[in-house]
mmCIF file of C-alpha atoms and ligand atoms in Angstrom:
data_model
loop_
_atom_site.group_PDB
_atom_site.id
_atom_site.type_symbol
_atom_site.label_atom_id
_atom_site.label_comp_id
_atom_site.label_asym_id
_atom_site.label_seq_id
_atom_site.Cartn_x
_atom_site.Cartn_y
_atom_site.Cartn_z
ATOM 1 C CA MET A 1 137.576 78.699 59.821
ATOM 2 C CA PRO A 2 137.229 78.936 56.185
ATOM 3 C CA THR A 3 139.217 81.227 54.062
ATOM 4 C CA LYS A 4 137.163 84.779 53.115
ATOM 5 C CA PRO A 5 135.904 84.164 49.767
ATOM 6 C CA ASN A 6 135.901 87.729 48.878
ATOM 7 C CA THR A 7 137.311 90.832 50.642
ATOM 8 C CA GLU A 8 134.370 93.449 50.101
ATOM 9 C CA ALA A 9 135.123 96.732 51.838
ATOM 10 C CA GLY A 10 134.159 96.444 55.431
ATOM 11 C CA ALA A 11 134.007 92.904 55.640
ATOM 12 C CA ASP A 12 137.125 92.367 57.744
ATOM 13 C CA SER A 13 135.292 91.825 60.987
ATOM 14 C CA LEU A 14 133.060 88.912 59.292
ATOM 15 C CA ALA A 15 134.323 85.437 59.420
ATOM 16 C CA ALA A 16 132.871 85.228 56.047
ATOM 17 C CA VAL A 17 131.267 86.644 53.120
ATOM 18 C CA LEU A 18 129.802 83.505 51.094
ATOM 19 C CA CYS A 19 129.176 84.430 47.455
ATOM 20 C CA ASN A 20 127.621 81.064 46.564
ATOM 21 C CA VAL A 21 125.946 77.982 47.467
ATOM 22 C CA ASP A 22 128.964 75.488 47.774
ATOM 23 C CA ALA A 23 130.640 77.967 50.259
ATOM 24 C CA ALA A 24 127.878 78.621 52.408
ATOM 25 C CA ARG A 25 127.068 74.803 52.864
ATOM 26 C CA THR A 26 130.708 74.239 53.582
ATOM 27 C CA TYR A 27 131.013 77.062 55.944
ATOM 28 C CA ARG A 28 127.829 76.052 57.825
ATOM 29 C CA ALA A 29 129.121 72.414 58.121
ATOM 30 C CA GLY A 30 132.209 73.665 59.954
ATOM 31 C CA LEU A 31 130.345 75.842 62.394
ATOM 32 C CA GLU A 32 130.049 74.546 66.098
ATOM 33 C CA GLY A 33 127.462 75.863 68.250
ATOM 34 C CA THR A 34 124.228 77.441 67.109
ATOM 35 C CA VAL A 35 123.515 79.321 64.157
ATOM 36 C CA ALA A 36 120.556 82.062 63.455
ATOM 37 C CA LEU A 37 119.773 83.278 60.238
ATOM 38 C CA ILE A 38 118.468 86.885 59.286
ATOM 39 C CA PRO A 39 117.035 86.631 55.591
ATOM 40 C CA THR A 40 117.285 89.888 54.012
ATOM 41 C CA MET A 41 116.987 91.665 50.511
ATOM 42 C CA GLY A 42 119.717 94.112 51.501
ATOM 43 C CA ALA A 43 119.475 97.955 51.903
ATOM 44 C CA LEU A 44 119.625 97.415 55.361
ATOM 45 C CA HIS A 45 118.340 99.638 57.849
ATOM 46 C CA ASP A 46 118.240 100.193 61.752
ATOM 47 C CA GLY A 47 114.973 97.504 61.509
ATOM 48 C CA HIS A 48 117.677 94.775 60.305
ATOM 49 C CA LEU A 49 120.492 95.523 62.508
ATOM 50 C CA GLU A 50 117.872 95.021 65.370
ATOM 51 C CA HIS A 51 117.636 91.519 63.884
ATOM 52 C CA ILE A 52 121.324 91.153 64.431
ATOM 53 C CA ARG A 53 121.079 92.472 67.860
ATOM 54 C CA VAL A 54 118.274 90.193 68.743
ATOM 55 C CA CYS A 55 120.125 87.128 67.463
ATOM 56 C CA ARG A 56 123.600 87.787 68.615
ATOM 57 C CA GLY A 57 121.598 87.301 71.819
ATOM 58 C CA LEU A 58 120.251 83.995 70.925
ATOM 59 C CA ALA A 59 122.898 82.007 68.869
ATOM 60 C CA ASP A 60 126.664 81.707 68.412
ATOM 61 C CA HIS A 61 127.032 82.502 64.760
ATOM 62 C CA VAL A 62 124.442 84.942 63.265
ATOM 63 C CA LEU A 63 124.344 84.716 59.714
ATOM 64 C CA VAL A 64 122.418 87.475 57.263
ATOM 65 C CA SER A 65 121.228 86.541 53.716
ATOM 66 C CA ILE A 66 121.123 89.417 51.448
ATOM 67 C CA PHE A 67 119.344 88.405 48.186
ATOM 68 C CA VAL A 68 117.094 90.510 45.910
ATOM 69 C CA ASN A 69 114.479 87.591 45.444
ATOM 70 C CA PRO A 70 113.132 87.900 41.820
ATOM 71 C CA THR A 71 110.264 85.194 42.110
ATOM 72 C CA GLN A 72 108.527 87.313 44.848
ATOM 73 C CA PHE A 73 108.239 90.760 42.700
ATOM 74 C CA THR A 74 105.265 90.491 40.438
ATOM 75 C CA GLN A 75 104.951 91.767 37.068
ATOM 76 C CA GLY A 76 105.308 95.611 36.937
ATOM 77 C CA GLU A 77 106.839 95.787 40.472
ATOM 78 C CA ASP A 78 110.067 97.459 41.628
ATOM 79 C CA TYR A 79 112.630 94.436 41.030
ATOM 80 C CA GLN A 80 115.036 96.601 39.183
ATOM 81 C CA ARG A 81 114.315 99.494 41.248
ATOM 82 C CA TYR A 82 114.665 97.785 44.505
ATOM 83 C CA PRO A 83 117.490 99.745 46.222
ATOM 84 C CA ARG A 84 120.830 97.788 46.217
ATOM 85 C CA SER A 85 123.897 98.695 48.575
ATOM 86 C CA LEU A 86 125.871 95.543 48.894
ATOM 87 C CA GLU A 87 129.228 96.879 50.222
ATOM 88 C CA VAL A 88 127.413 98.944 52.615
ATOM 89 C CA ASP A 89 125.225 96.318 53.401
ATOM 90 C CA ILE A 90 128.156 93.945 54.420
ATOM 91 C CA ARG A 91 129.818 96.963 56.328
ATOM 92 C CA LYS A 92 126.619 97.469 58.490
ATOM 93 C CA CYS A 93 126.381 93.413 59.147
ATOM 94 C CA ALA A 94 129.884 93.455 60.303
ATOM 95 C CA GLU A 95 129.700 96.636 62.354
ATOM 96 C CA ALA A 96 126.155 95.057 64.102
ATOM 97 C CA GLY A 97 128.231 91.975 65.021
ATOM 98 C CA ALA A 98 126.770 89.537 62.324
ATOM 99 C CA THR A 99 129.406 86.688 61.914
ATOM 100 C CA GLY A 100 128.703 85.627 58.260
ATOM 101 C CA VAL A 101 126.978 87.104 55.001
ATOM 102 C CA PHE A 102 125.548 85.052 52.182
ATOM 103 C CA THR A 103 125.060 86.622 49.131
ATOM 104 C CA PRO A 104 124.072 84.207 46.467
ATOM 105 C CA ASN A 105 122.954 85.317 42.586
ATOM 106 C CA ALA A 106 119.715 84.640 40.995
ATOM 107 C CA GLU A 107 121.050 82.036 38.396
ATOM 108 C CA GLU A 108 122.631 79.830 40.866
ATOM 109 C CA LEU A 109 119.171 80.006 43.090
ATOM 110 C CA TYR A 110 117.081 79.645 40.245
ATOM 111 C CA PRO A 111 118.985 77.826 37.603
ATOM 112 C CA PRO A 112 117.726 78.626 33.939
ATOM 113 C CA GLY A 113 115.534 75.473 32.659
ATOM 114 C CA GLN A 114 115.099 73.970 36.220
ATOM 115 C CA LEU A 115 111.008 73.384 36.761
ATOM 116 C CA ASP A 116 109.332 75.756 39.026
ATOM 117 C CA ILE A 117 108.143 74.683 42.582
ATOM 118 C CA GLU A 118 105.334 76.062 44.399
ATOM 119 C CA ILE A 119 104.822 76.243 48.159
ATOM 120 C CA ASP A 120 101.780 77.967 49.372
ATOM 121 C CA SER A 121 99.684 78.339 52.388
ATOM 122 C CA PRO A 122 96.530 79.251 50.750
ATOM 123 C CA ALA A 123 94.365 80.091 53.698
ATOM 124 C CA LEU A 124 96.838 82.690 54.813
ATOM 125 C CA THR A 125 97.821 84.135 51.369
ATOM 126 C CA GLY A 126 94.429 84.463 49.627
ATOM 127 C CA GLY A 127 93.983 87.960 51.104
ATOM 128 C CA LEU A 128 95.805 91.458 51.732
ATOM 129 C CA GLU A 129 99.195 91.272 50.072
ATOM 130 C CA GLY A 130 98.495 88.102 48.584
ATOM 131 C CA ARG A 131 95.500 89.367 47.043
ATOM 132 C CA ASP A 132 97.351 92.567 45.815
ATOM 133 C CA ARG A 133 100.614 90.693 44.633
ATOM 134 C CA PRO A 134 99.493 87.303 43.007
ATOM 135 C CA GLY A 135 102.566 85.214 43.594
ATOM 136 C CA HIS A 136 104.673 87.009 46.023
ATOM 137 C CA PHE A 137 104.230 84.866 48.848
ATOM 138 C CA GLN A 138 105.081 81.763 46.579
ATOM 139 C CA GLY A 139 108.176 83.475 45.656
ATOM 140 C CA VAL A 140 108.854 84.532 49.418
ATOM 141 C CA CYS A 141 108.087 80.731 50.536
ATOM 142 C CA ARG A 142 110.444 79.295 47.760
ATOM 143 C CA VAL A 143 113.327 81.290 48.516
ATOM 144 C CA VAL A 144 113.075 81.055 52.510
ATOM 145 C CA VAL A 145 112.997 77.123 51.950
ATOM 146 C CA LYS A 146 116.092 77.361 49.871
ATOM 147 C CA LEU A 147 117.897 79.588 52.241
ATOM 148 C CA LEU A 148 116.965 77.519 55.145
ATOM 149 C CA ASN A 149 117.947 74.040 53.176
ATOM 150 C CA ILE A 150 121.436 75.665 52.531
ATOM 151 C CA LEU A 151 122.235 77.027 55.662
ATOM 152 C CA GLN A 152 120.448 75.047 58.159
ATOM 153 C CA PRO A 153 120.006 77.497 61.146
ATOM 154 C CA ASP A 154 118.538 76.772 64.416
ATOM 155 C CA ILE A 155 116.778 79.842 64.504
ATOM 156 C CA VAL A 156 115.569 82.078 61.825
ATOM 157 C CA SER A 157 114.345 85.652 62.222
ATOM 158 C CA PHE A 158 111.502 87.480 60.672
ATOM 159 C CA GLY A 159 110.154 90.828 61.242
ATOM 160 C CA ARG A 160 106.692 91.820 62.669
ATOM 161 C CA LYS A 161 106.617 94.729 59.962
ATOM 162 C CA ASP A 162 105.837 91.988 57.343
ATOM 163 C CA TYR A 163 103.096 90.598 59.321
ATOM 164 C CA GLN A 164 101.392 88.131 56.519
ATOM 165 C CA GLN A 165 104.922 86.912 55.537
ATOM 166 C CA LEU A 166 105.656 85.884 59.241
ATOM 167 C CA ARG A 167 102.511 84.040 59.590
ATOM 168 C CA VAL A 168 103.131 82.358 56.246
ATOM 169 C CA VAL A 169 106.526 81.278 57.118
ATOM 170 C CA GLN A 170 105.606 80.040 60.397
ATOM 171 C CA ALA A 171 102.869 77.991 58.827
ATOM 172 C CA VAL A 172 105.327 76.802 56.172
ATOM 173 C CA VAL A 173 108.127 75.703 58.758
ATOM 174 C CA ALA A 174 105.424 73.812 60.868
ATOM 175 C CA ASP A 175 103.724 71.943 58.059
ATOM 176 C CA LEU A 176 106.863 70.705 56.510
ATOM 177 C CA MET A 177 108.187 70.030 59.856
ATOM 178 C CA MET A 178 111.503 71.973 59.298
ATOM 179 C CA PRO A 179 114.153 71.942 62.191
ATOM 180 C CA VAL A 180 114.259 75.494 62.795
ATOM 181 C CA ARG A 181 112.588 78.165 65.367
ATOM 182 C CA VAL A 182 110.810 81.260 63.559
ATOM 183 C CA ILE A 183 111.296 84.128 66.175
ATOM 184 C CA GLU A 184 109.380 87.340 65.105
ATOM 185 C CA VAL A 185 111.268 90.669 65.713
ATOM 186 C CA PRO A 186 108.642 93.851 66.610
ATOM 187 C CA THR A 187 108.759 96.855 64.049
ATOM 188 C CA VAL A 188 111.366 99.314 64.276
ATOM 189 C CA ARG A 189 109.998 102.841 63.756
ATOM 190 C CA GLU A 190 111.520 106.145 63.005
ATOM 191 C CA ALA A 191 110.970 108.754 65.716
ATOM 192 C CA ASP A 192 107.745 110.108 64.036
ATOM 193 C CA GLY A 193 106.377 106.277 63.662
ATOM 194 C CA LEU A 194 106.877 105.539 60.169
ATOM 195 C CA ALA A 195 107.920 102.030 59.941
ATOM 196 C CA MET A 196 111.373 101.167 58.604
ATOM 197 C CA SER A 197 111.671 99.979 55.374
ATOM 198 C CA SER A 198 114.314 99.568 52.381
ATOM 199 C CA ARG A 199 111.596 101.044 50.160
ATOM 200 C CA ASN A 200 111.566 104.289 52.391
ATOM 201 C CA VAL A 201 114.811 105.733 50.643
ATOM 202 C CA ARG A 202 112.649 105.991 47.182
ATOM 203 C CA LEU A 203 110.320 108.568 49.049
ATOM 204 C CA ASP A 204 110.701 112.342 48.695
ATOM 205 C CA ALA A 205 110.115 114.631 51.536
ATOM 206 C CA GLU A 206 106.330 115.028 50.484
ATOM 207 C CA GLN A 207 105.844 111.398 49.798
ATOM 208 C CA ARG A 208 107.292 110.534 53.257
ATOM 209 C CA ARG A 209 104.815 112.885 54.911
ATOM 210 C CA ARG A 210 102.193 111.047 53.162
ATOM 211 C CA GLY A 211 103.776 107.545 54.038
ATOM 212 C CA LEU A 212 103.037 108.612 57.682
ATOM 213 C CA GLY A 213 99.462 108.415 56.853
ATOM 214 C CA LEU A 214 100.103 104.511 57.530
ATOM 215 C CA TYR A 215 101.093 104.504 60.885
ATOM 216 C CA LYS A 216 98.467 107.325 61.893
ATOM 217 C CA ALA A 217 95.783 105.076 60.345
ATOM 218 C CA LEU A 218 96.901 102.352 62.716
ATOM 219 C CA MET A 219 97.212 104.552 65.719
ATOM 220 C CA ALA A 220 93.544 105.803 64.936
ATOM 221 C CA ALA A 221 92.467 102.018 64.968
ATOM 222 C CA LYS A 222 94.428 101.303 68.269
ATOM 223 C CA ARG A 223 92.572 104.339 69.806
ATOM 224 C CA LEU A 224 88.966 103.441 68.478
ATOM 225 C CA VAL A 225 89.301 100.011 69.680
ATOM 226 C CA GLU A 226 91.373 100.298 73.075
ATOM 227 C CA GLN A 227 89.859 103.473 74.153
ATOM 228 C CA ASP A 228 86.578 104.054 72.921
ATOM 229 C CA GLY A 229 85.729 100.221 72.883
ATOM 230 C CA GLU A 230 84.645 99.871 69.261
ATOM 231 C CA THR A 231 83.941 96.467 68.448
ATOM 232 C CA ASP A 232 82.597 96.807 64.619
ATOM 233 C CA PRO A 233 85.255 95.680 62.281
ATOM 234 C CA LYS A 234 83.889 97.780 59.457
ATOM 235 C CA ALA A 235 84.006 100.950 61.494
ATOM 236 C CA VAL A 236 87.700 100.469 62.471
ATOM 237 C CA GLU A 237 88.471 99.759 58.921
ATOM 238 C CA GLN A 238 86.953 102.927 57.686
ATOM 239 C CA ALA A 239 88.232 105.208 60.392
ATOM 240 C CA MET A 240 91.717 103.803 58.776
ATOM 241 C CA CYS A 241 90.517 104.706 55.442
ATOM 242 C CA ALA A 242 89.823 107.881 55.952
ATOM 243 C CA VAL A 243 93.303 108.572 57.444
ATOM 244 C CA LEU A 244 94.807 107.070 54.722
ATOM 245 C CA GLN A 245 93.019 109.377 52.225
ATOM 246 C CA SER A 246 93.466 112.333 54.251
ATOM 247 C CA HIS A 247 97.265 111.713 53.494
ATOM 248 C CA GLN A 248 96.864 110.769 49.580
ATOM 249 C CA VAL A 249 97.762 107.157 50.056
ATOM 250 C CA GLU A 250 96.442 105.051 47.441
ATOM 251 C CA ILE A 251 94.666 102.355 49.407
ATOM 252 C CA GLY A 252 95.503 98.504 48.825
ATOM 253 C CA TYR A 253 93.635 97.624 51.942
ATOM 254 C CA ALA A 254 92.803 98.620 55.440
ATOM 255 C CA ALA A 255 91.912 95.294 57.656
ATOM 256 C CA VAL A 256 91.457 94.301 60.926
ATOM 257 C CA ARG A 257 92.288 90.382 61.353
ATOM 258 C CA HIS A 258 92.713 87.468 63.484
ATOM 259 C CA PRO A 259 96.379 87.904 64.803
ATOM 260 C CA GLN A 260 97.279 84.154 63.727
ATOM 261 C CA THR A 261 94.867 82.935 61.248
ATOM 262 C CA LEU A 262 94.469 86.459 59.625
ATOM 263 C CA SER A 263 90.750 85.443 58.888
ATOM 264 C CA GLU A 264 88.122 88.280 58.867
ATOM 265 C CA LEU A 265 86.672 89.242 62.220
ATOM 266 C CA GLU A 266 82.949 89.595 63.305
ATOM 267 C CA CYS A 267 83.600 91.441 66.393
ATOM 268 C CA VAL A 268 86.936 93.063 67.233
ATOM 269 C CA GLU A 269 87.615 91.818 70.765
ATOM 270 C CA PRO A 270 91.142 91.485 71.448
ATOM 271 C CA ALA A 271 90.960 89.763 74.518
ATOM 272 C CA LEU A 272 88.968 87.189 73.180
ATOM 273 C CA THR A 273 91.212 86.274 69.981
ATOM 274 C CA GLY A 274 94.517 86.809 71.593
ATOM 275 C CA GLY A 275 94.915 90.478 70.326
ATOM 276 C CA VAL A 276 93.633 91.741 66.957
ATOM 277 C CA VAL A 277 96.033 92.765 64.261
ATOM 278 C CA ALA A 278 95.079 96.041 62.101
ATOM 279 C CA LEU A 279 97.087 95.866 58.699
ATOM 280 C CA VAL A 280 97.219 98.727 56.101
ATOM 281 C CA ALA A 281 99.021 98.751 52.823
ATOM 282 C CA GLY A 282 99.126 101.412 49.876
ATOM 283 C CA ASP A 283 100.984 103.068 47.348
ATOM 284 C CA VAL A 284 102.221 106.745 47.664
ATOM 285 C CA GLY A 285 103.649 107.808 44.449
ATOM 286 C CA ALA A 286 105.267 104.377 42.885
ATOM 287 C CA VAL A 287 106.386 103.330 46.209
ATOM 288 C CA ARG A 288 104.192 100.511 48.106
ATOM 289 C CA LEU A 289 104.104 100.649 51.781
ATOM 290 C CA ILE A 290 102.647 98.371 54.408
ATOM 291 C CA ASP A 291 102.494 98.523 58.261
ATOM 292 C CA ASN A 292 100.463 96.881 61.073
ATOM 293 C CA MET A 293 99.702 96.806 64.620
ATOM 294 C CA LEU A 294 98.497 94.565 67.214
ATOM 295 C CA LEU A 295 95.537 95.952 69.189
ATOM 296 C CA GLY A 296 95.073 95.204 72.740
ATOM 297 C CA SER A 297 98.743 94.162 73.297
ATOM 298 C CA GLY A 298 100.628 97.291 74.116
ATOM 299 C CA ASP A 299 102.270 97.267 70.731
ATOM 300 C CA ARG A 300 102.748 100.929 69.254
HETATM 301 O O1 LIG B 1 111.231 90.354 53.977
HETATM 302 C C1 LIG B 1 112.106 90.236 53.126
HETATM 303 O O2 LIG B 1 112.992 91.018 53.099
HETATM 304 C C2 LIG B 1 111.854 88.994 52.005
HETATM 305 O O3 LIG B 1 110.781 88.718 51.618
HETATM 306 C C3 LIG B 1 112.707 87.733 52.383
HETATM 307 C C4 LIG B 1 112.229 87.266 53.522
HETATM 308 C C5 LIG B 1 114.089 87.992 52.540
HETATM 309 C C6 LIG B 1 112.538 86.745 51.291
HETATM 310 O O4 LIG B 1 113.156 87.326 50.217
#
């Protein structure tokens, strides 16, 4: 077993805390059995810990990467203010049963002077988050491919909470024929329905109340489609917008889409398209929140 590259508080039950690419590659090369990777930007919450629990049941080794990736923040976004809590995160990983943590730094993943590379799936990234945050998914794809190449996991885990990201990563992995299985982990919610997100810690009590509007908008869409039989996408989107507005959420989008291609629908009929996904995004103060729900599938 490789020596521990550092002795962060709480890291004792982890086999390794890997702070650079060489250490990560060497460690990975020495692992026998299957490896799962959970890519994160830290500020870990129960949603991330659920990934660790799921991956423990699927692989012999569970690695968590913690890296606030600068290339996926668009200009004026919250890269500097993004919550960072590395020591606590490492402790949480250990407690939840991860076997290793990879914490690279930006200078090593993006060496100054190295030419930019763009990886994209334009059909999937043109709308929704991709429209509101130009360049975001290109940054996500770039760092995910780097992490997969460095750690070469058998399984990589993505949350359904970042629905568009999940579909984009699946498309990249399929097209580039990367030898890794992408698994999706359902969204973990607070008791009242608010989707867990690292950004929630930046909401004060009043903003948190407003943020719940995203979940309520999705539940309104679910009722409208599943109980009332509404099939007009515009009617469902308007209903979601009304709930978001009543919670003073500055709306980014409220959309119903095909669950795989994310294309617009002429008619909302989950039974015909293998489900329908409703997606919402908006700003509450300076905090951008997103959420989604599969309609016609028992998701809630
Ligand atoms: O979902 C996230 O936290 C990030 O987008 C990811 C996948 C870790 C890439 O930086």
